[in-house]
PDB file of C-alpha atoms (C1' of nucleotides) in Angstrom:
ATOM      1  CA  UNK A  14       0.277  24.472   9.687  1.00 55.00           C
ATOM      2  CA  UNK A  15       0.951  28.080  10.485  1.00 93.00           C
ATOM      3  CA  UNK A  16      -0.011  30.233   8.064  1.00 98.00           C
ATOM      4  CA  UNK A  17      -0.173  33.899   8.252  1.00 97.00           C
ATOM      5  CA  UNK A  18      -3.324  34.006  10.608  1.00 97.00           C
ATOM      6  CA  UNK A  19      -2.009  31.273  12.619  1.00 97.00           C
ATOM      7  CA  UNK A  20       1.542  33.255  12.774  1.00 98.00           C
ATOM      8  CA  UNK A  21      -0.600  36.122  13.881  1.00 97.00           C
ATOM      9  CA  UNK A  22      -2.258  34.845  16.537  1.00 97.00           C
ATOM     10  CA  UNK A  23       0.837  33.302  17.845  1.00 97.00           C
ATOM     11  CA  UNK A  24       2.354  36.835  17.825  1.00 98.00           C
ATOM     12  CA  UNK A  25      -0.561  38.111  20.196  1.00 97.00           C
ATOM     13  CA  UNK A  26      -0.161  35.124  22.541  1.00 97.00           C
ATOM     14  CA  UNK A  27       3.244  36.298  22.906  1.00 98.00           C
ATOM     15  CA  UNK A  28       2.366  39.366  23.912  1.00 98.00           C
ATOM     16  CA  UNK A  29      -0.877  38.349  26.314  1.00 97.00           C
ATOM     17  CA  UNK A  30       1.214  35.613  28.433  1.00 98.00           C
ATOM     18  CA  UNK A  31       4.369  37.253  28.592  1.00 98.00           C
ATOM     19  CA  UNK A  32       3.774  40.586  29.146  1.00 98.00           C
ATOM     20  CA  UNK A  33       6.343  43.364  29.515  1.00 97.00           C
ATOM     21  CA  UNK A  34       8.157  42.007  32.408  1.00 97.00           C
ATOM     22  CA  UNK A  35      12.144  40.278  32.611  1.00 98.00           C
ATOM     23  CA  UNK A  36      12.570  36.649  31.453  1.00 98.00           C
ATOM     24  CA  UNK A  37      13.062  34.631  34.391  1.00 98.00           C
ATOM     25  CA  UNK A  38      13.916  31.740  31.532  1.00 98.00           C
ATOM     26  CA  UNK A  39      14.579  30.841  27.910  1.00 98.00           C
ATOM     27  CA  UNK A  40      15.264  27.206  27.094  1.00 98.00           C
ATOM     28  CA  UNK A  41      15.604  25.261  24.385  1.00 98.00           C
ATOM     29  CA  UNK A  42      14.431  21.397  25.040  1.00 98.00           C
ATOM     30  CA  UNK A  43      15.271  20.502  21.999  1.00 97.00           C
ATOM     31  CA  UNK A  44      18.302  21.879  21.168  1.00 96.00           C
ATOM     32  CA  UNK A  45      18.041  21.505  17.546  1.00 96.00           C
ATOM     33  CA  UNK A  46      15.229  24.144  17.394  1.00 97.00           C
ATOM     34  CA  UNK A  47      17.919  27.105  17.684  1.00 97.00           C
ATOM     35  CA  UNK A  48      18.594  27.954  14.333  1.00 96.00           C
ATOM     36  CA  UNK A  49      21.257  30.078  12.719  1.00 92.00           C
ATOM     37  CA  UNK A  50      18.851  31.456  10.416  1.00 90.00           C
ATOM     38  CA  UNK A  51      14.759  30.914  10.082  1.00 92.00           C
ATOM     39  CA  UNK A  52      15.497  27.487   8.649  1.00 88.00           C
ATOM     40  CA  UNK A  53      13.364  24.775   8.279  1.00 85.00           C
ATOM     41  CA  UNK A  54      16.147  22.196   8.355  1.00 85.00           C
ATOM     42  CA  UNK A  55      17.842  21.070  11.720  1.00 83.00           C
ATOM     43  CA  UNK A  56      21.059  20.934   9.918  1.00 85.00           C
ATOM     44  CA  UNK A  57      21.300  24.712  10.769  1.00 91.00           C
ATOM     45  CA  UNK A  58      20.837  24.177  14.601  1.00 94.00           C
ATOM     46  CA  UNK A  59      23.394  26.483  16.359  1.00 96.00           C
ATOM     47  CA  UNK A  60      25.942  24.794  18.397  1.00 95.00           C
ATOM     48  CA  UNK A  61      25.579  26.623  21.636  1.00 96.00           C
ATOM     49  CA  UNK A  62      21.610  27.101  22.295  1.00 97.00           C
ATOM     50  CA  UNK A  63      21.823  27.796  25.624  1.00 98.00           C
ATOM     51  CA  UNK A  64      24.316  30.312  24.981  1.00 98.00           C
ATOM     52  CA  UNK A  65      21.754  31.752  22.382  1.00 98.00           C
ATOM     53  CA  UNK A  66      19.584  32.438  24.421  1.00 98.00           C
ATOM     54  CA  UNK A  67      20.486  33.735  27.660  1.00 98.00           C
ATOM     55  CA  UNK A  68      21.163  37.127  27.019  1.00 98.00           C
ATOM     56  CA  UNK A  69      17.456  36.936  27.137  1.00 98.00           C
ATOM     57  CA  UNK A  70      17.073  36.300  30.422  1.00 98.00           C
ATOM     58  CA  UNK A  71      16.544  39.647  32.724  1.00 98.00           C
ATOM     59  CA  UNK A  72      15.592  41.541  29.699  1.00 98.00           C
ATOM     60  CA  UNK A  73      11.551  42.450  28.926  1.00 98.00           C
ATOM     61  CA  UNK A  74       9.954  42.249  25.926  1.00 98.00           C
ATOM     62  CA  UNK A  75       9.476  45.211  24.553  1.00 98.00           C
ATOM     63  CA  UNK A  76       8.023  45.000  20.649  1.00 98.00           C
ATOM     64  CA  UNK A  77       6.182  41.748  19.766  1.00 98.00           C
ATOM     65  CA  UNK A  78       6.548  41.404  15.358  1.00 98.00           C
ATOM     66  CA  UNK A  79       5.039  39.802  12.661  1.00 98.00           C
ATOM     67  CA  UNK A  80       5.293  39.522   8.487  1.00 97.00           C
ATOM     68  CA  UNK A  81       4.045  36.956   6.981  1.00 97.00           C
ATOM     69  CA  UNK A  82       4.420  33.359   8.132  1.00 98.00           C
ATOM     70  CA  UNK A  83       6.972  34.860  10.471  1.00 98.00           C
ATOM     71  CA  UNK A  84       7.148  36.960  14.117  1.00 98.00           C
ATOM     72  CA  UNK A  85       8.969  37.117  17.220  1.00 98.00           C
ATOM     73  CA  UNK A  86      10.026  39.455  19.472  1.00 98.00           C
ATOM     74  CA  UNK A  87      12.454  42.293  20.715  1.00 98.00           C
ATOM     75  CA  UNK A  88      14.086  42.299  24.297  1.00 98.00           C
ATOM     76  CA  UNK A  89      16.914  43.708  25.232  1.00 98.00           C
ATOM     77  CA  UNK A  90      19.680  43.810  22.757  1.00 98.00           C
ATOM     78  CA  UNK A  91      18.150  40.482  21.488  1.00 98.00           C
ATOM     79  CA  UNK A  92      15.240  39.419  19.031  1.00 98.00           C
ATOM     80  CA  UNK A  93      13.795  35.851  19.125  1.00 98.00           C
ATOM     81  CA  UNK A  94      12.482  35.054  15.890  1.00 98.00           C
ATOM     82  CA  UNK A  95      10.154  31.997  15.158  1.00 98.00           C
ATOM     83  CA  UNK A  96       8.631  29.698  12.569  1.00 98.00           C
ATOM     84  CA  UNK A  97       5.944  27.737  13.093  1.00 98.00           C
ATOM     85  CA  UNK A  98       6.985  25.185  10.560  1.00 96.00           C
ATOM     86  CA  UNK A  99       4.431  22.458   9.381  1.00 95.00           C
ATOM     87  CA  UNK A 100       2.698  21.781  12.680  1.00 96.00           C
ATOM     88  CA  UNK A 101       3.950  24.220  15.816  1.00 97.00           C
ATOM     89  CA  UNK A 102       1.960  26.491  17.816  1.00 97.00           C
ATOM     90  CA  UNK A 103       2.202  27.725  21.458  1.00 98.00           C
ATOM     91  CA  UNK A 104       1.048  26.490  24.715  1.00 97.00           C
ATOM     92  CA  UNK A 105       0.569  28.354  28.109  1.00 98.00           C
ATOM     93  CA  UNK A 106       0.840  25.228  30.831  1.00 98.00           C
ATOM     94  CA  UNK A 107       2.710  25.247  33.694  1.00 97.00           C
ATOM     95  CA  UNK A 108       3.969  22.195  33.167  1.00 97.00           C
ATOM     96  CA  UNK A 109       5.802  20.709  29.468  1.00 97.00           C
ATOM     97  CA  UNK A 110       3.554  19.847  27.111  1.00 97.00           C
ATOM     98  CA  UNK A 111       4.522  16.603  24.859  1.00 97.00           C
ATOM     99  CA  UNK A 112       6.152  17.636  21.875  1.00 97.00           C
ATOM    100  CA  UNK A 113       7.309  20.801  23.803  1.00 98.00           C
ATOM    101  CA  UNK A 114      10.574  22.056  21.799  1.00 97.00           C
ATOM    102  CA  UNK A 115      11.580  25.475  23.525  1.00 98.00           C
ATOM    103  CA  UNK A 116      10.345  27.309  26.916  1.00 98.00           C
ATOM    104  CA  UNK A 117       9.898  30.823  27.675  1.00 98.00           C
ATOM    105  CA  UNK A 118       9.041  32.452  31.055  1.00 98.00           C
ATOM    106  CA  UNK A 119       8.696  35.955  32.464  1.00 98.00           C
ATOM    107  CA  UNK A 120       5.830  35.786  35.473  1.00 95.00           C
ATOM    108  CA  UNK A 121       3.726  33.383  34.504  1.00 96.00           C
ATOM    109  CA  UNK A 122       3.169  29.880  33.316  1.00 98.00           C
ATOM    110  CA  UNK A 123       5.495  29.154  30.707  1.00 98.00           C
ATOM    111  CA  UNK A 124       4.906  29.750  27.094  1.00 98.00           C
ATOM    112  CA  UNK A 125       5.943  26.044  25.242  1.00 98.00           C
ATOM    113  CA  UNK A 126       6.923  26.220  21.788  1.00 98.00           C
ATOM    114  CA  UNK A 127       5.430  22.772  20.700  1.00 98.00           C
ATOM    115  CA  UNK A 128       5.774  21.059  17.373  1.00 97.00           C
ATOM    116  CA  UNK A 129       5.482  17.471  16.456  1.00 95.00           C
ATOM    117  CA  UNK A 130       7.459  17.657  12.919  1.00 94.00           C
ATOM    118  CA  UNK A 131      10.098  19.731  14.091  1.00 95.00           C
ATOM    119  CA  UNK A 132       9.935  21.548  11.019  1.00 95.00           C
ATOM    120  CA  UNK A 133       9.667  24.751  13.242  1.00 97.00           C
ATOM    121  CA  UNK A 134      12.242  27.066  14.375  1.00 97.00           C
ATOM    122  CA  UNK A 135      13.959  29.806  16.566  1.00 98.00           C
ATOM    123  CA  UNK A 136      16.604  32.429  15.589  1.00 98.00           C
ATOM    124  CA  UNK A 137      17.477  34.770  17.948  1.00 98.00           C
ATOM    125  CA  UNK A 138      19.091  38.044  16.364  1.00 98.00           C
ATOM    126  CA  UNK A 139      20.693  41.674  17.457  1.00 98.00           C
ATOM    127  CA  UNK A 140      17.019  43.199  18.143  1.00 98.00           C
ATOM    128  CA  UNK A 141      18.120  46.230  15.394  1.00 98.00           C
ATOM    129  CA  UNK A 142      17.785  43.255  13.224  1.00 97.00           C
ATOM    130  CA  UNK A 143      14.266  41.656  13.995  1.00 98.00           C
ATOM    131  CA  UNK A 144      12.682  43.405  11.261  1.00 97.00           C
ATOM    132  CA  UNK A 145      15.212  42.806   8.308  1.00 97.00           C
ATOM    133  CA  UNK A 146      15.541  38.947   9.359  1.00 97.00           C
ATOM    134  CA  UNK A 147      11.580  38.536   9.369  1.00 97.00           C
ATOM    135  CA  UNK A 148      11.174  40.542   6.105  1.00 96.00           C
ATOM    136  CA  UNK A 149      14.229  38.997   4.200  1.00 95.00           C
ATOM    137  CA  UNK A 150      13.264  37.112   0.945  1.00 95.00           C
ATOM    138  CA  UNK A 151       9.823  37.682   1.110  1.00 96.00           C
ATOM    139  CA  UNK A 152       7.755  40.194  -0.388  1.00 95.00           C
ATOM    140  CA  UNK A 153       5.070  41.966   1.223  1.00 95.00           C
ATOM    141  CA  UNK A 154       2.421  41.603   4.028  1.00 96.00           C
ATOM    142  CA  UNK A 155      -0.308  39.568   2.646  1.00 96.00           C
ATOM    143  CA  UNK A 156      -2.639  41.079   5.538  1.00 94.00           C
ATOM    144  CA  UNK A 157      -0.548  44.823   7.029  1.00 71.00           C
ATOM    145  CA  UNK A 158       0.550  45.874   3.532  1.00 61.00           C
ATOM    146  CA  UNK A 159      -2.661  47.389   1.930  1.00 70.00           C
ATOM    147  CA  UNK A 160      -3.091  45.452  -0.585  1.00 82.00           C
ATOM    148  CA  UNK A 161      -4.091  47.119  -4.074  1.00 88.00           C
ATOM    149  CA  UNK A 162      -5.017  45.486  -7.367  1.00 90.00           C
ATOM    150  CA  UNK A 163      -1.958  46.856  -8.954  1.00 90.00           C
ATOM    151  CA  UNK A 164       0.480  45.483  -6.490  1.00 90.00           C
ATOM    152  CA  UNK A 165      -0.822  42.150  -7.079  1.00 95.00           C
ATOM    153  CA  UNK A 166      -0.873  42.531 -10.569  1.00 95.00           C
ATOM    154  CA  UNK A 167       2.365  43.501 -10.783  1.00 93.00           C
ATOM    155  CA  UNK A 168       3.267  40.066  -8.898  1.00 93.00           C
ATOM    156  CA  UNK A 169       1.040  37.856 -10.419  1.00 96.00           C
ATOM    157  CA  UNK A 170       2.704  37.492 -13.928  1.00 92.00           C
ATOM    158  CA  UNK A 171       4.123  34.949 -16.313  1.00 94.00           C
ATOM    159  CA  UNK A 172       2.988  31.243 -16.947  1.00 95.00           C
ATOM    160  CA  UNK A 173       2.850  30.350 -13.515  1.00 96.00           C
ATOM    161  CA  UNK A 174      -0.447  29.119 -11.907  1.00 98.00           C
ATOM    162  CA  UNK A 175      -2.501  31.757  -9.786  1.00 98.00           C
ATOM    163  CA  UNK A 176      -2.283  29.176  -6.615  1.00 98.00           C
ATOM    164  CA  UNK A 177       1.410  28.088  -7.098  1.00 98.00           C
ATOM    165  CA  UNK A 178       2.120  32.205  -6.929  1.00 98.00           C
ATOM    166  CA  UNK A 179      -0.119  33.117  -4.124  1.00 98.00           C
ATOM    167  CA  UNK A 180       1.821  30.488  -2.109  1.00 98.00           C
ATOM    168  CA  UNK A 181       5.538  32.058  -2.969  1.00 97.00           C
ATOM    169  CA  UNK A 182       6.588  33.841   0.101  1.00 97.00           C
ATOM    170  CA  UNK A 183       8.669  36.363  -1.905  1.00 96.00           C
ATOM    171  CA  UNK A 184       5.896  37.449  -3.811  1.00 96.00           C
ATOM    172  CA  UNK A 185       3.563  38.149  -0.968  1.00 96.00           C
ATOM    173  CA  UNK A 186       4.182  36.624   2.266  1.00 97.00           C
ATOM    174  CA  UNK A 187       1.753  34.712   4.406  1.00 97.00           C
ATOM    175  CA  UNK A 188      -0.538  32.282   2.117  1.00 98.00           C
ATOM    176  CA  UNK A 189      -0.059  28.739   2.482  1.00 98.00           C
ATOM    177  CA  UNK A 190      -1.832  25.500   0.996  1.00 98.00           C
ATOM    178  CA  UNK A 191      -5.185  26.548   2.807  1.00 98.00           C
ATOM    179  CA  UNK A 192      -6.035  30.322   2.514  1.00 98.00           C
ATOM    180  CA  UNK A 193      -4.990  30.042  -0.890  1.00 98.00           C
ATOM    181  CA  UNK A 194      -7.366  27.051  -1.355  1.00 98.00           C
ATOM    182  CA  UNK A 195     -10.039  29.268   0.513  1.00 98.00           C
ATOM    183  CA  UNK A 196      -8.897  33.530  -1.288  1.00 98.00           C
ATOM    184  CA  UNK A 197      -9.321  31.206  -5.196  1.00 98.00           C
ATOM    185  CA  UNK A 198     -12.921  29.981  -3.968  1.00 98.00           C
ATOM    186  CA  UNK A 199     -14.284  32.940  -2.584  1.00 98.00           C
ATOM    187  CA  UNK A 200     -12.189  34.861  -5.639  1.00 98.00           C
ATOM    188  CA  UNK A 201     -13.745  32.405  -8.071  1.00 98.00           C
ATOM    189  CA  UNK A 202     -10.859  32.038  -9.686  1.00 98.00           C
ATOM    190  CA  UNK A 203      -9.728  28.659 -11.048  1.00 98.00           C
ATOM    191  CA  UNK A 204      -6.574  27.872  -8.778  1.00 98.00           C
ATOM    192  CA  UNK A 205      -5.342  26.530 -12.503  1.00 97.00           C
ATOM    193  CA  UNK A 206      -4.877  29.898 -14.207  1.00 98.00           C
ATOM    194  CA  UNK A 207      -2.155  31.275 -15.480  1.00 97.00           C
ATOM    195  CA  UNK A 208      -1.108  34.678 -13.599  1.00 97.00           C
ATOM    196  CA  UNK A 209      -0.737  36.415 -16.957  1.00 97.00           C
ATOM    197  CA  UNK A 210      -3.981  35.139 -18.462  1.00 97.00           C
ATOM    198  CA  UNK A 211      -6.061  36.670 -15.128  1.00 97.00           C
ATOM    199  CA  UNK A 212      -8.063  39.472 -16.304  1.00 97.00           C
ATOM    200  CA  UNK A 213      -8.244  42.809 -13.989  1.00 96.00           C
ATOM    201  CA  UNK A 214     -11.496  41.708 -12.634  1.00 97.00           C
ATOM    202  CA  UNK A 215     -10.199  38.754 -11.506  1.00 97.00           C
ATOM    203  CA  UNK A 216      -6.915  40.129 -10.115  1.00 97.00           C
ATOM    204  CA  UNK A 217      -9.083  42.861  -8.294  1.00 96.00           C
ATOM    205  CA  UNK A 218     -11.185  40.406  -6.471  1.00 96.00           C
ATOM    206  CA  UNK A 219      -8.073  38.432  -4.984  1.00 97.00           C
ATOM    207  CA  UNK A 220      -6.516  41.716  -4.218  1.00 96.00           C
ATOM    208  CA  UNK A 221     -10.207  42.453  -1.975  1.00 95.00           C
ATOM    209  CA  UNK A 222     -10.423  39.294  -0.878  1.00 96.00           C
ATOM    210  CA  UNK A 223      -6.761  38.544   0.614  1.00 96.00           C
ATOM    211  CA  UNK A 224      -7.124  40.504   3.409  1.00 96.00           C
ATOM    212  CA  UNK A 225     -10.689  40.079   4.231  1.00 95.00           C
ATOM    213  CA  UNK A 226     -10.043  36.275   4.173  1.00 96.00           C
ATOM    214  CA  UNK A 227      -7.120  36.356   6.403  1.00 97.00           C
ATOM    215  CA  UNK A 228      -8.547  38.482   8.746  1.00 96.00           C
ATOM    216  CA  UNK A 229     -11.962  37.072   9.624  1.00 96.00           C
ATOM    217  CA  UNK A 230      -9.616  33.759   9.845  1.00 96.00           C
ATOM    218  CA  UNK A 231      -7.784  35.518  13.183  1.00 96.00           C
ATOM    219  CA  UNK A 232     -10.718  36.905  14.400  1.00 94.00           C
ATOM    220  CA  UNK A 233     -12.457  33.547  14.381  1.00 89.00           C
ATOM    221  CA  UNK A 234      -8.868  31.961  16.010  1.00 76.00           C
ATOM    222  CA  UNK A 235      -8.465  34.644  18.618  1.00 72.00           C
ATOM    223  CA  UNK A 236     -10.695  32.853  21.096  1.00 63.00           C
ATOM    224  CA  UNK A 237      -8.141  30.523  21.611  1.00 54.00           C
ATOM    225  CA  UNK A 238      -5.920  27.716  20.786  1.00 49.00           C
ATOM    226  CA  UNK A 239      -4.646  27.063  17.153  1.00 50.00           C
ATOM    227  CA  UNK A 240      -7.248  24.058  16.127  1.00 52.00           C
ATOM    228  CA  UNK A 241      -5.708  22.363  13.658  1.00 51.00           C
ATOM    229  CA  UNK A 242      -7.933  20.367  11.164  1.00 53.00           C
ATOM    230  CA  UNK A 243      -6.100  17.249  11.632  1.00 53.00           C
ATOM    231  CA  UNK A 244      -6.122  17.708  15.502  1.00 63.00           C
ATOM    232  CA  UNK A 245      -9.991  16.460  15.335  1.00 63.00           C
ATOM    233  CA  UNK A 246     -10.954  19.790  15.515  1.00 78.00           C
ATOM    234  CA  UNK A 247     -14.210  20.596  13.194  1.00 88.00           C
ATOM    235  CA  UNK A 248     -13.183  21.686   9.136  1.00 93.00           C
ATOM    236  CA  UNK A 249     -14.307  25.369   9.053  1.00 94.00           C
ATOM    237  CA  UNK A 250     -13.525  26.014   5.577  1.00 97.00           C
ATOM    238  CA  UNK A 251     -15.139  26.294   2.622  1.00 98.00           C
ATOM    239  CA  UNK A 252     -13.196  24.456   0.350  1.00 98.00           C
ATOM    240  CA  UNK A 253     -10.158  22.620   2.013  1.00 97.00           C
ATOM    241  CA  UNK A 254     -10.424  19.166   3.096  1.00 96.00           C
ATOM    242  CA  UNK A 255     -13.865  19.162   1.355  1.00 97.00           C
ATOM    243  CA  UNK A 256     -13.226  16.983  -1.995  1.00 96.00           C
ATOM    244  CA  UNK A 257     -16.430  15.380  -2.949  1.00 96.00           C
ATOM    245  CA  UNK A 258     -18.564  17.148  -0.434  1.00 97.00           C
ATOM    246  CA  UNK A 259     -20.994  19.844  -2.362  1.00 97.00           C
ATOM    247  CA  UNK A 260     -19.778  23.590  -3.146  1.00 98.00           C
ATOM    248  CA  UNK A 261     -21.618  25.694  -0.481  1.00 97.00           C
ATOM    249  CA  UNK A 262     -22.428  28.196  -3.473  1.00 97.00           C
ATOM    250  CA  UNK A 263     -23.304  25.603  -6.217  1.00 98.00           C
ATOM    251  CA  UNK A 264     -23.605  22.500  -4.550  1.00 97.00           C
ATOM    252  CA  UNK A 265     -21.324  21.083  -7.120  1.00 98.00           C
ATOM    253  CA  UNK A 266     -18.913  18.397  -5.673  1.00 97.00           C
ATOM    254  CA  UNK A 267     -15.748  19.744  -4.788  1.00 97.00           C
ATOM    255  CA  UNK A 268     -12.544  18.582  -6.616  1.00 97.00           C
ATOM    256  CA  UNK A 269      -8.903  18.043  -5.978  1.00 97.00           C
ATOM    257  CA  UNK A 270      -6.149  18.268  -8.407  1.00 96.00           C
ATOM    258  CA  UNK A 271      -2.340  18.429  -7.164  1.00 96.00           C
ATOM    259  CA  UNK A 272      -0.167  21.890  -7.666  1.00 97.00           C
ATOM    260  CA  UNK A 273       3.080  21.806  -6.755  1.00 94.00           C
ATOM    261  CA  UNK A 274       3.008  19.028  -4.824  1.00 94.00           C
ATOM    262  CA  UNK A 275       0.319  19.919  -2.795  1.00 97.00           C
ATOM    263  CA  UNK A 276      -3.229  19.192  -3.389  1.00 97.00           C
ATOM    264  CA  UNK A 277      -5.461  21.908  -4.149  1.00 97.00           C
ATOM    265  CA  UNK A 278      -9.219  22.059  -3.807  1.00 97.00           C
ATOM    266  CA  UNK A 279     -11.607  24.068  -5.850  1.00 97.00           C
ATOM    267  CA  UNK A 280     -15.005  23.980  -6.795  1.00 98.00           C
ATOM    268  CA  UNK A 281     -15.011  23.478 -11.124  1.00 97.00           C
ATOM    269  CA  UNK A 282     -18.328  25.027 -11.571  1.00 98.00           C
ATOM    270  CA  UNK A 283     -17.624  28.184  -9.360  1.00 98.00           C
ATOM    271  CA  UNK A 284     -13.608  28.880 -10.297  1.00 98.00           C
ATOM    272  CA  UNK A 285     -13.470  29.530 -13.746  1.00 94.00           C
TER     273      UNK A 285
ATOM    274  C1'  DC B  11       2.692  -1.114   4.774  1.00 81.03           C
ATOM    275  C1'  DA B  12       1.041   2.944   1.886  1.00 81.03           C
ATOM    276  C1'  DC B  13      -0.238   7.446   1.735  1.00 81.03           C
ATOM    277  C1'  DC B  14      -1.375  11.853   3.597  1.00 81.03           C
ATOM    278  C1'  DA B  15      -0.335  16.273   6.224  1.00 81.03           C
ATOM    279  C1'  DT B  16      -1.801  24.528   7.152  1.00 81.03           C
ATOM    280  C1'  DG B  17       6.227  24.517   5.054  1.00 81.03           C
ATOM    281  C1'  DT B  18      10.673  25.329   2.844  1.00 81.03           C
ATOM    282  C1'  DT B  19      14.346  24.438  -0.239  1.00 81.03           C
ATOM    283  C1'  DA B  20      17.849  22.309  -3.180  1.00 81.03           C
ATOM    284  C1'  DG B  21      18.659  19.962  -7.472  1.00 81.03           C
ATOM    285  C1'  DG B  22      17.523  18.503 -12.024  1.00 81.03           C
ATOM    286  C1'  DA B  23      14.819  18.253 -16.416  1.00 81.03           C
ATOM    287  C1'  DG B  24      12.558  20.380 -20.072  1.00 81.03           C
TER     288       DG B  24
ATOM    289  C1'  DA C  22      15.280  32.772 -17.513  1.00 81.03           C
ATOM    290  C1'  DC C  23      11.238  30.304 -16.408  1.00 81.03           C
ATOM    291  C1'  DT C  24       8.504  26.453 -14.947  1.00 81.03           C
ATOM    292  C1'  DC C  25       7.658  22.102 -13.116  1.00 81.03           C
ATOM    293  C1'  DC C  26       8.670  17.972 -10.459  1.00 81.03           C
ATOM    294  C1'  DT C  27      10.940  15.290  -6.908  1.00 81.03           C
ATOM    295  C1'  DA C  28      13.248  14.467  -2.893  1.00 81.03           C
ATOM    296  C1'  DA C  29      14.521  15.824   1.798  1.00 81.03           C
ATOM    297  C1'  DC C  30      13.906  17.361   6.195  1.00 81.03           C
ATOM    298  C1'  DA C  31      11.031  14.661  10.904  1.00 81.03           C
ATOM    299  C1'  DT C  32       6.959  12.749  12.661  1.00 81.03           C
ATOM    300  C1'  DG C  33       2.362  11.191  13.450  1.00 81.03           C
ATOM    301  C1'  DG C  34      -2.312   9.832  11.899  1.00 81.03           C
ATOM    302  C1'  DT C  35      -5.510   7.098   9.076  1.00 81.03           C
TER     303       DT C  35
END
DNA sequence: CACCATGTTAGGAG
DNA sequence: ACTCCTAACATGGT
């Protein structure tokens, strides 16, 4: 899924296909993807979708957002919000996608909200909102937040693994199972560690690397579509999906070991 | 059928 | 208080 580049590029989509002009249309086609909140669980789904979101229509966008895993944006007295969940991304297609969960139109061919899991969402919020709702629970930018070695440090503490904090949204927001994967590798830092048992070094490296890593990530995604490694689309990481196949530094076979319930890949010779 | 998946979160055990 | 693990959510692919 969606992670913070991902969430990014989404956001700039947004704001390349629908422009500045009125909504001649917001619809939800599933209606469960109308959320109360930014929730990943349907259970939430407002009752009235429809009536959600058309206040929208015959406003104009007017401030397209981001933090984290998390944007949306502002029209009118009204703020649409969205998750990508586990597998969502947008479309531009004049006509519905499969999987196609929400649609959005100003003058041109319909921006589809499409997601096969349905783990992703909409909120839509008073727009003097937007920024609070995107921001709430989580702690800063992993990419627009400059990022020093003491901030981190100051977040990476305790017993808790380096990955398993690098993934927690109110620590830093925007690193999911991959980047984290690919900021440890290029960090050489053993995804194992313990936070508190990182020396400065170390911590200063992930603090440089975040926000290269993420970047070069959206530049190499703003071509186009979101690619997603299971879609049959080519790996183009370093580390991620790579267990057995040789380190590109070391040539050592990458390993996998399981963190939180996700698996983690890392290179033993490199990470230490 | 079993297991895996770029996310989030609640509940329980130590 | 902290940390870790599991299950759930919903769905498709291998």
């Amino acid at each position: 899924m969606p992670e913070l580049p991902e969430a990014e590029i989404a956001r700039r989509q947004l704001q390349r296909w629908l422009g500045t002009t009125p909504f001649r249309e917001a619809r939800a086609i599933d209606p469960a993807v109308v959320r109360t909140h930014l929730s990943s669980k349907p259970s939430d789904a407002v009752a009235d979708p429809a009536g959600a979101l058309a206040p929208l229509v015959g406003t104009a966008p007017t401030a397209f957002l981001r933090h984290g895993k998390r944007f949306g944006l502002v029209a009118g007295d009204r703020a649409v919000l969205v998750h990508l969940g586990m597998s969502g991304k947008l479309v531009q297609a004049a006509e519905k996608p499969p999987y196609a969960r929400l649609a959005l139109v100003t003058d041109g061919d319909p921006v589809w909200l499409v997601d096969r899991r349905r783990f992703g969402c909409v909120s839509v919020v008073p727009a003097e909102e937007a920024d609070s709702v995107l921001r709430e629970g989580h702690g800063p930018d992993a990419l627009d937040e400059a990022l020093s070695a003491d901030g981190l440090r100051a977040v990476l503490k305790g017993g808790r693994a380096v990955k398993v904090a690098l993934m927690d949204q109110a620590l830093l927001a925007g690193i999911g199972n991959i980047q984290a994967a690919e900021i440890l590798f290029r960090a050489r830092v053993d995804p194992r560690a313990a936070c508190k048992a990182l020396t400065d070094e170390q911590v200063a490296r992930i603090a440089a690397i975040t926000p290269a890593q993420l970047q070069e990530v959206i530049d190499g995604e703003d071509a186009g579509e979101i690619v997603y490694v299971t879609d049959g689309g080519p790996n183009v990481f370093a580390v991620y999906g790579r267990e057995g196949e040789p380190c590109p530094s070391c040539a050592t076979p990458i390993e996998t070991t399981t963190q939180g319930g996700r698996t983690t890949y890392w290179c033993p010779s490199c990470q230490r």
